[in-house]
Every structure is written in C-alpha cells, then in structure tokens.
mmCIF file of C-alpha atoms in Angstrom:
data_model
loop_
_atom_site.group_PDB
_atom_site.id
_atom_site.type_symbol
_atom_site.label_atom_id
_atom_site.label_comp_id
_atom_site.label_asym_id
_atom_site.label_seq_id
_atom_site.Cartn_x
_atom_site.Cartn_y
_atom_site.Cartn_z
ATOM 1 C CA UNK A 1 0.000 0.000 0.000
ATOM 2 C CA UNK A 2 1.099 3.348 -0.996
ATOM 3 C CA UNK A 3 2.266 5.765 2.136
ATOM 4 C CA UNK A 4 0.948 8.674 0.593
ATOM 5 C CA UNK A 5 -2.123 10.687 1.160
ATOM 6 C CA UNK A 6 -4.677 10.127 -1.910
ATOM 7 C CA UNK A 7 -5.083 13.231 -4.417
ATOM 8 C CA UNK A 8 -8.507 13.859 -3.265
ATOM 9 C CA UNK A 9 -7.361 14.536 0.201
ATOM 10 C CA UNK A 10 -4.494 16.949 -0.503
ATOM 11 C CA UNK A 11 -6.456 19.568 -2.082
ATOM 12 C CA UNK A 12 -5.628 22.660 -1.432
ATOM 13 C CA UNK A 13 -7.870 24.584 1.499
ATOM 14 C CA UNK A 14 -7.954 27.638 3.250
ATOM 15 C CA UNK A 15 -7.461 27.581 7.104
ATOM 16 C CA UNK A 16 -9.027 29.049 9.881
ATOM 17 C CA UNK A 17 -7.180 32.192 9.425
ATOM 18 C CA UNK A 18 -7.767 32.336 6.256
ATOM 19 C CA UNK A 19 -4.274 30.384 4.764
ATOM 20 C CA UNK A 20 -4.615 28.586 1.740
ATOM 21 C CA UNK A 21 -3.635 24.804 3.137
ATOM 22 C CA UNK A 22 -1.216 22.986 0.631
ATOM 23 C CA UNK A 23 1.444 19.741 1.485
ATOM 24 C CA UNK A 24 4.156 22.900 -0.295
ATOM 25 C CA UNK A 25 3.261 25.283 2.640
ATOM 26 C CA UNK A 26 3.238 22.384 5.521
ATOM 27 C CA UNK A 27 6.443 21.296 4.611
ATOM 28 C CA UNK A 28 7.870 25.050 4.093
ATOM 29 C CA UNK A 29 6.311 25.701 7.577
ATOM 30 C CA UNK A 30 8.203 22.393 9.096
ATOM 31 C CA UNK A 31 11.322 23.435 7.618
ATOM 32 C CA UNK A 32 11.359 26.564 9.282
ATOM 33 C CA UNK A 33 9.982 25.175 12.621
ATOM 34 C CA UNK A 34 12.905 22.546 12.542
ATOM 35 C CA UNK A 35 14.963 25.397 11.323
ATOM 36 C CA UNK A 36 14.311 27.849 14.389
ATOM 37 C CA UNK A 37 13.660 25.109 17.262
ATOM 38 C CA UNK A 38 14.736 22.056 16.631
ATOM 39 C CA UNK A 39 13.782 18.637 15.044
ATOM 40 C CA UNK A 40 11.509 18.228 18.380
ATOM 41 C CA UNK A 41 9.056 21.105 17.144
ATOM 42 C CA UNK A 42 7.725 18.886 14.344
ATOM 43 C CA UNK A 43 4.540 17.916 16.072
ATOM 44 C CA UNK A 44 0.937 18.059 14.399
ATOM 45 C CA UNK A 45 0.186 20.384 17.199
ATOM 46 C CA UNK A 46 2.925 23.168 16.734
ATOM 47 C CA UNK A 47 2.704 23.291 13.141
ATOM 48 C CA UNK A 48 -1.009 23.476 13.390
ATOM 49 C CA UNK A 49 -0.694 26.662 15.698
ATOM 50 C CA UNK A 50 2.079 27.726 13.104
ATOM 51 C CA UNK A 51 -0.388 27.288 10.144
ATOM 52 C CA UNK A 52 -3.376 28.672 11.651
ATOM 53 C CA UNK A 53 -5.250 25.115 11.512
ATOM 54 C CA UNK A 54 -6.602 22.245 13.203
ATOM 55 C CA UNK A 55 -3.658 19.719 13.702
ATOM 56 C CA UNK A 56 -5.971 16.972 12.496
ATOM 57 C CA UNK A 57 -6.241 18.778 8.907
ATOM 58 C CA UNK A 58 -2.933 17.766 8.854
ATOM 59 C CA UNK A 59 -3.939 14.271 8.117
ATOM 60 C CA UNK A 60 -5.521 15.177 4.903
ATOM 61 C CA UNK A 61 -1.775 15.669 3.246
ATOM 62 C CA UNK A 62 0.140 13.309 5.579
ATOM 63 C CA UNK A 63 -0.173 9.861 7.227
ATOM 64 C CA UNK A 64 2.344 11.156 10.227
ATOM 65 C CA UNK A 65 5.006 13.003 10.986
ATOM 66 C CA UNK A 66 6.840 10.521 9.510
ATOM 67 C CA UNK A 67 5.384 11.054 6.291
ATOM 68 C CA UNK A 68 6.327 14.277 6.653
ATOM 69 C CA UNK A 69 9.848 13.897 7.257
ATOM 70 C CA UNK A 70 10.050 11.971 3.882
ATOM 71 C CA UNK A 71 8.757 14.913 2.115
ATOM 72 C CA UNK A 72 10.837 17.470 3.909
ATOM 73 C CA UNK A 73 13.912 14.972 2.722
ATOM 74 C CA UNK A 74 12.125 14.954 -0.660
ATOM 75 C CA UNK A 75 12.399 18.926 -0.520
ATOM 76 C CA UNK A 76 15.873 19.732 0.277
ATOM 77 C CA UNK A 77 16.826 17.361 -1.979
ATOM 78 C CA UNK A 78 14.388 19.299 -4.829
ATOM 79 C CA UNK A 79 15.588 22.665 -4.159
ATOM 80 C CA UNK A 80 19.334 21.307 -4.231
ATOM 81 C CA UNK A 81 18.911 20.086 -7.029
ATOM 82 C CA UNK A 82 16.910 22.415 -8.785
ATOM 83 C CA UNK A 83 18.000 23.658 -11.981
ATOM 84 C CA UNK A 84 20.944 21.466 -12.182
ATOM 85 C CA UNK A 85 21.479 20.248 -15.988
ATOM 86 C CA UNK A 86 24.162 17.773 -16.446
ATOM 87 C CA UNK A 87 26.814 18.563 -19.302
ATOM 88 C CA UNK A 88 28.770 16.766 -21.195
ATOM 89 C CA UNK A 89 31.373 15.511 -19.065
ATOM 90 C CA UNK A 90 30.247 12.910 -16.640
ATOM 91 C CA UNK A 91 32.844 13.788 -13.976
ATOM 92 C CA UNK A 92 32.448 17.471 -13.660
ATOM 93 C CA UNK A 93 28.337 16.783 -14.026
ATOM 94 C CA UNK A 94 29.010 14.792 -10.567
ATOM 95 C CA UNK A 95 31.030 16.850 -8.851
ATOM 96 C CA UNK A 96 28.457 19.484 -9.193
ATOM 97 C CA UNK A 97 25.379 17.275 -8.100
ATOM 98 C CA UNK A 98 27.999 16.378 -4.964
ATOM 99 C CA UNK A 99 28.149 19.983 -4.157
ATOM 100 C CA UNK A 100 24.756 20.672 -4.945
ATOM 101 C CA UNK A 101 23.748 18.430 -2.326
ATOM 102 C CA UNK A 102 26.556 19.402 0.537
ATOM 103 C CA UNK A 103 24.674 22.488 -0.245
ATOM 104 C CA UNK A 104 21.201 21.586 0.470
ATOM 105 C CA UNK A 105 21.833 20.117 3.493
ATOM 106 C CA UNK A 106 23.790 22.519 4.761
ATOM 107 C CA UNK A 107 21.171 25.183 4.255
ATOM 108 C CA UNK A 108 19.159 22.963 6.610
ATOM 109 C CA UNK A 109 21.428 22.152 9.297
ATOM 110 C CA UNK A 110 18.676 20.482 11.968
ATOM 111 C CA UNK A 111 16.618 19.049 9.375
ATOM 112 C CA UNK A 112 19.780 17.468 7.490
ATOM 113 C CA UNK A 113 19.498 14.772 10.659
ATOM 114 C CA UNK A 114 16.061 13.777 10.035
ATOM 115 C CA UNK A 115 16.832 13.782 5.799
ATOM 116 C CA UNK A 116 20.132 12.569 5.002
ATOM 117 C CA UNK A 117 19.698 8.795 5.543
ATOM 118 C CA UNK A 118 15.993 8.194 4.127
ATOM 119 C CA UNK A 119 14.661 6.910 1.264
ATOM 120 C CA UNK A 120 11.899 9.242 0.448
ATOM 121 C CA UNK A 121 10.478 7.575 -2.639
ATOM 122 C CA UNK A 122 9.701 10.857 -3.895
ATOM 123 C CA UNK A 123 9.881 12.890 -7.679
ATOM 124 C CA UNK A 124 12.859 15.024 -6.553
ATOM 125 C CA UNK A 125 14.729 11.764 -5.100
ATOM 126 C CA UNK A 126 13.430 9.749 -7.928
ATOM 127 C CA UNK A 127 14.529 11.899 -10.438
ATOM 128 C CA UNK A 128 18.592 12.833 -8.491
ATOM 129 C CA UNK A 129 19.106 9.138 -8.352
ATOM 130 C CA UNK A 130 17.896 8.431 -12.446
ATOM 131 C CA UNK A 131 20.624 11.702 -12.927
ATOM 132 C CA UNK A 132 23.255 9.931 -10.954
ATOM 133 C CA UNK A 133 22.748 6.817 -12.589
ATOM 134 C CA UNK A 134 22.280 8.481 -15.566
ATOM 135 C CA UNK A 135 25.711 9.837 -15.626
ATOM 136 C CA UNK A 136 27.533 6.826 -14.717
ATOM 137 C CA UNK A 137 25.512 4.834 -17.860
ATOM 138 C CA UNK A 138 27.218 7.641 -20.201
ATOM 139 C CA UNK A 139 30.345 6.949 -18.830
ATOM 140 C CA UNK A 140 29.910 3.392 -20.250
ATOM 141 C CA UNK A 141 29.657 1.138 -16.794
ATOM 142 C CA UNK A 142 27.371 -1.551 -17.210
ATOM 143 C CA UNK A 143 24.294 -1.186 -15.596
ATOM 144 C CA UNK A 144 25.237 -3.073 -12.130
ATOM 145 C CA UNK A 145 28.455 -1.362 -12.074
ATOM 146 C CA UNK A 146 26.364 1.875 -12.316
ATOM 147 C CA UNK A 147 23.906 1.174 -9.885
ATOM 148 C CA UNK A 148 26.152 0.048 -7.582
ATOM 149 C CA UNK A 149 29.105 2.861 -7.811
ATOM 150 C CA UNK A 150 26.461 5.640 -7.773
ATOM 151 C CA UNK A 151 25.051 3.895 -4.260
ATOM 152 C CA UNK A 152 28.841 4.181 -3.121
ATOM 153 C CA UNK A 153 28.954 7.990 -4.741
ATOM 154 C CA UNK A 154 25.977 9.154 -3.205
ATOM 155 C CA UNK A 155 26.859 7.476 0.594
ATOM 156 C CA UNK A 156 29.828 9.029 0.747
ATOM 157 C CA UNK A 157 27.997 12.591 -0.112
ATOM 158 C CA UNK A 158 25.474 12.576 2.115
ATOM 159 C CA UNK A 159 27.690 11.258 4.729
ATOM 160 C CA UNK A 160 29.853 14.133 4.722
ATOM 161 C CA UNK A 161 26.988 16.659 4.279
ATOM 162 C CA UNK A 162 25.110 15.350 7.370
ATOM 163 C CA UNK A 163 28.380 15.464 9.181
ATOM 164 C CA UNK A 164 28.790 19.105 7.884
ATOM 165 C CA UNK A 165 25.816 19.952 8.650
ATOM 166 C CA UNK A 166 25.529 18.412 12.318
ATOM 167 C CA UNK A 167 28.299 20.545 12.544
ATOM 168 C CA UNK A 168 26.575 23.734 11.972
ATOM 169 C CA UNK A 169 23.881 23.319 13.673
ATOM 170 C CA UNK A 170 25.398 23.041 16.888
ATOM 171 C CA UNK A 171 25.195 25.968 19.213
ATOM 172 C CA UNK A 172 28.230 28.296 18.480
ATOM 173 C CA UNK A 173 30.150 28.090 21.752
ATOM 174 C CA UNK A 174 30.188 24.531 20.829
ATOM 175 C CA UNK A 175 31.135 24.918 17.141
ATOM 176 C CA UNK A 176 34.071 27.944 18.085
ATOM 177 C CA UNK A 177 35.484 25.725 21.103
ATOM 178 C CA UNK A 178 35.575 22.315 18.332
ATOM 179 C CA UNK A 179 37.294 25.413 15.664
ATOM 180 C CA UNK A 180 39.716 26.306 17.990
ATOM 181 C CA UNK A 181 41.196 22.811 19.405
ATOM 182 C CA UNK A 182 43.342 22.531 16.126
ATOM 183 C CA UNK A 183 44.675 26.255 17.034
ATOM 184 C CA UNK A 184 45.070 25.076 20.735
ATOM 185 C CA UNK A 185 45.122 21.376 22.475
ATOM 186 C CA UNK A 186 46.741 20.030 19.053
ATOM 187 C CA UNK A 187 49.400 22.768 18.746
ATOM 188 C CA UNK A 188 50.857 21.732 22.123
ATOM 189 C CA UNK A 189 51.121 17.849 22.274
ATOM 190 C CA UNK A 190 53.773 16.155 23.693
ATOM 191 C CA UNK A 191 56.392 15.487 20.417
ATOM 192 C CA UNK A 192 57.335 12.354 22.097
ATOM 193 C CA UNK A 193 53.942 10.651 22.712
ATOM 194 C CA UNK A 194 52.047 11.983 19.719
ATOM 195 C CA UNK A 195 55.146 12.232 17.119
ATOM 196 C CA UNK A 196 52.940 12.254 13.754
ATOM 197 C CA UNK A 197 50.421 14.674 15.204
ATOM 198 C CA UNK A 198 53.790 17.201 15.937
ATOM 199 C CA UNK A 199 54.998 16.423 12.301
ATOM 200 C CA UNK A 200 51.877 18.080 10.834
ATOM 201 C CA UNK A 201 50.923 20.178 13.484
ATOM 202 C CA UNK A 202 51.160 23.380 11.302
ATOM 203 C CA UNK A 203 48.847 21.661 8.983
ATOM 204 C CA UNK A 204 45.979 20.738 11.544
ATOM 205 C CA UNK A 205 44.354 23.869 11.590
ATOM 206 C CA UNK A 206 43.240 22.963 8.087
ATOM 207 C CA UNK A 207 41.189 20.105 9.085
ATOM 208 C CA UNK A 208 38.713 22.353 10.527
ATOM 209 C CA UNK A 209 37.270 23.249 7.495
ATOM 210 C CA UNK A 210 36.133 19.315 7.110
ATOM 211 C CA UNK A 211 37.024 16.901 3.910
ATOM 212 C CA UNK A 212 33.721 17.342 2.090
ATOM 213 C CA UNK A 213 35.795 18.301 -1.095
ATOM 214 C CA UNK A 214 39.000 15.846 -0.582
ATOM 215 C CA UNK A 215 36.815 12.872 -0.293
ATOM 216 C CA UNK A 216 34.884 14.050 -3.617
ATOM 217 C CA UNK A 217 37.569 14.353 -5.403
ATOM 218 C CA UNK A 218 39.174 10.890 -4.219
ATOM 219 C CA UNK A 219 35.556 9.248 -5.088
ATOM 220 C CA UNK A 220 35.864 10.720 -8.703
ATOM 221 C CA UNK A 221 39.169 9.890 -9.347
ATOM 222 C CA UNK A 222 38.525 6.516 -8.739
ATOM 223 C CA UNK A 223 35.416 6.451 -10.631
ATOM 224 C CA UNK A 224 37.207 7.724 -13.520
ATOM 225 C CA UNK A 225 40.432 5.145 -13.588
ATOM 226 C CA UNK A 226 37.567 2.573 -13.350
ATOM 227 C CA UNK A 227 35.545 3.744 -16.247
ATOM 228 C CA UNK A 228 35.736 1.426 -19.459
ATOM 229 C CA UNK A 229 38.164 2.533 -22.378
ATOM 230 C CA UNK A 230 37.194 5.135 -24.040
ATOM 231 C CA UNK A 231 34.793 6.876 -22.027
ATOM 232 C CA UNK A 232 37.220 8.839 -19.656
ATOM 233 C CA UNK A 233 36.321 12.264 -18.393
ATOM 234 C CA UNK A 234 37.031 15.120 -20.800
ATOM 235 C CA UNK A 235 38.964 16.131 -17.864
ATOM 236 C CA UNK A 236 41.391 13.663 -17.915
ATOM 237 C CA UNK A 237 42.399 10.381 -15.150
ATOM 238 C CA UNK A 238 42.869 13.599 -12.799
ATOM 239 C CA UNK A 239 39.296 15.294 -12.214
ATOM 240 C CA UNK A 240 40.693 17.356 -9.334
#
C-alpha cells in the first residue's frame, strides 16, 4: 500500500485564518519550525498553531510526521537540485550534483538529521538518483556497475553533508570551542607521545574546514580510472 495521502485529500484549502492549506506550505512551515527550534518542534500540534489550523487537517496531506519527514527529505533534496542540468562531461556533471547536495543540506542544518539517511520515494529523489545513474551509464559502466558505484557515490555525499551539517547546527560556543582545538590542544602535544600529530601540526588547523571536497575528489578519481576505455572524463584520469 502506498504511504501517501490520496489526491482527493491533498487539495488545497484555506485555514481558519484564512491560509490557503497545501502539502508545499506544511512542509515550508516544518522546515522553518525545525529550522528555528529544533527537530523536536515537528509535532501536528505546533505546526497546526504555526499554520493557523486544526492539527488533524494535517492528516488530509500526511499519514504522520513521519510522512512528513520523507517529504521534507524529498524537498531539500528538490531545491538542491533544482535547476541542475548535467553537461557533457560525466565527472564534472558529478562533482556538481555532490556539491549541490553538501549544499542543500547545509542550508538545513537540523533538518539534514532527520533527511540525510531516508529513502523518500519521492519525484525530486526519484529523479537525483535516475541523474546519478544516468551519468555513470554515459560513462559506459554496465548497468550493475552503475547502480552500484552511484550507491557508493551518493553514501559518501550525504555522509559528509550530514556530518557538515551536524556541525553547523550546533550551538556556536560549541562549534568555536571544536574550531579552535586545532589552534590550541593540538598545537601543544607532547612530540614524544604523539610524534605524527607534531609532524603536521602546522597543517591541523586545516582540518577544521572538514574533507567534504578531498573525499569528492578521491571518489571521482577513482570512478574515472575505473571507467571502461574510451569513455574517460574530458577532464582527464585527474578530475581534481
């Protein structure tokens, strides 16, 4: 059975205050609930005070709230994606989807938690992972090979986004005291217990800006030496 709310009950209908109900608005409304307060403000109850509506009109869009956390997924995903048109070389056309992504979820900070690691068997998911896919048919892998080297692609971006964006939405004491241990605790170590950690010491401060774009790059090189002959990236065996 289908977890989504039948056509006839999602029409759209004015509120109590006189808001034009829609699933768009709900989830826009969620997103900036979760946004401003935290994952635990999506309740029926504070996003019908938030909408000016009975909580159970809710229902008439959405099973639950966890149908509702597949379609906020569904939109971050949507608007990250959003006007994204891949070009001719499959690398690059990755590497921008990768980014476009990082991006999305990092505009959403709390609600990357709920999204990242669903399967929202949505049109906007639907349609990033037929792109993805897409991409790595044109580069010539067989369709197995595809499927399974986009799954591998797309883990290791949404694994770094979420962490990114768990990151950020930490409160900022937290966030400026994590910044400032590479600047501090692991600029005075002991050389003689942590040796390697003195070797590169200079170069720790670095790591605080994460390894979103390091591990992308890593993931693409390797997709590209693995490609079949013929059907390299325009930009070469070296997309970096």
């Amino acid at each position: 059975m289908s977890s989504r709310v039948p056509e006839e009950r999602r029409r759209r209908r004015p509120t109590r205050s006189g808001v034009l109900l829609s699933e768009d608005l709900i989830v826009e409304t969620a997103l900036r609930l979760i946004g401003e307060h935290g994952p635990e403000a999506l309740s029926v109850r504070r996003l019908g005070a938030a909408l000016g509506c009975d909580p159970t009109a809710l229902y008439r869009y959405f099973h639950d709230t966890d149908d509702l956390v597949l379609a906020i997924a569904d939109r971050i995903i949507g608007d990250a994606m959003a006007g994204f048109v891949p070009g001719d070389d499959w690398v690059a056309s990755l590497r921008e989807m990768a980014r476009r992504v990082r991006a999305g979820y990092v505009a959403h900070p709390r609600a990357a938690a709920m999204a990242a690691h669903r399967v929202t068997r949505r049109r906007s998911e639907i349609r990033a992972v037929d792109t993805g896919i897409g991409l790595l048919l044109s580069a010539g892998f067989e369709p197995a090979a595809a499927a399974r080297l986009y799954l591998a692609f797309i883990d290791t971006v949404l694994s770094h986004a979420a962490t990114e964006a768990a990151f950020q939405a930490l409160p900022r004491q937290q966030r400026e005291a994590d910044q400032r241990a590479w600047l501090g605790v692991y600029q005075n170590l002991d050389p003689g217990t942590y040796p390697a950690l003195t070797a590169v010491r200079h170069e720790l401060p670095g790591l605080a800006d994460g390894s979103f774009e390091e591990a992308v790059e890593l993931m693409l090189e390797a997709l590209a030496a693995r490609a079949p002959a013929g059907r390299e990236s325009t930009e070469g065996s070296s997309p970096g």
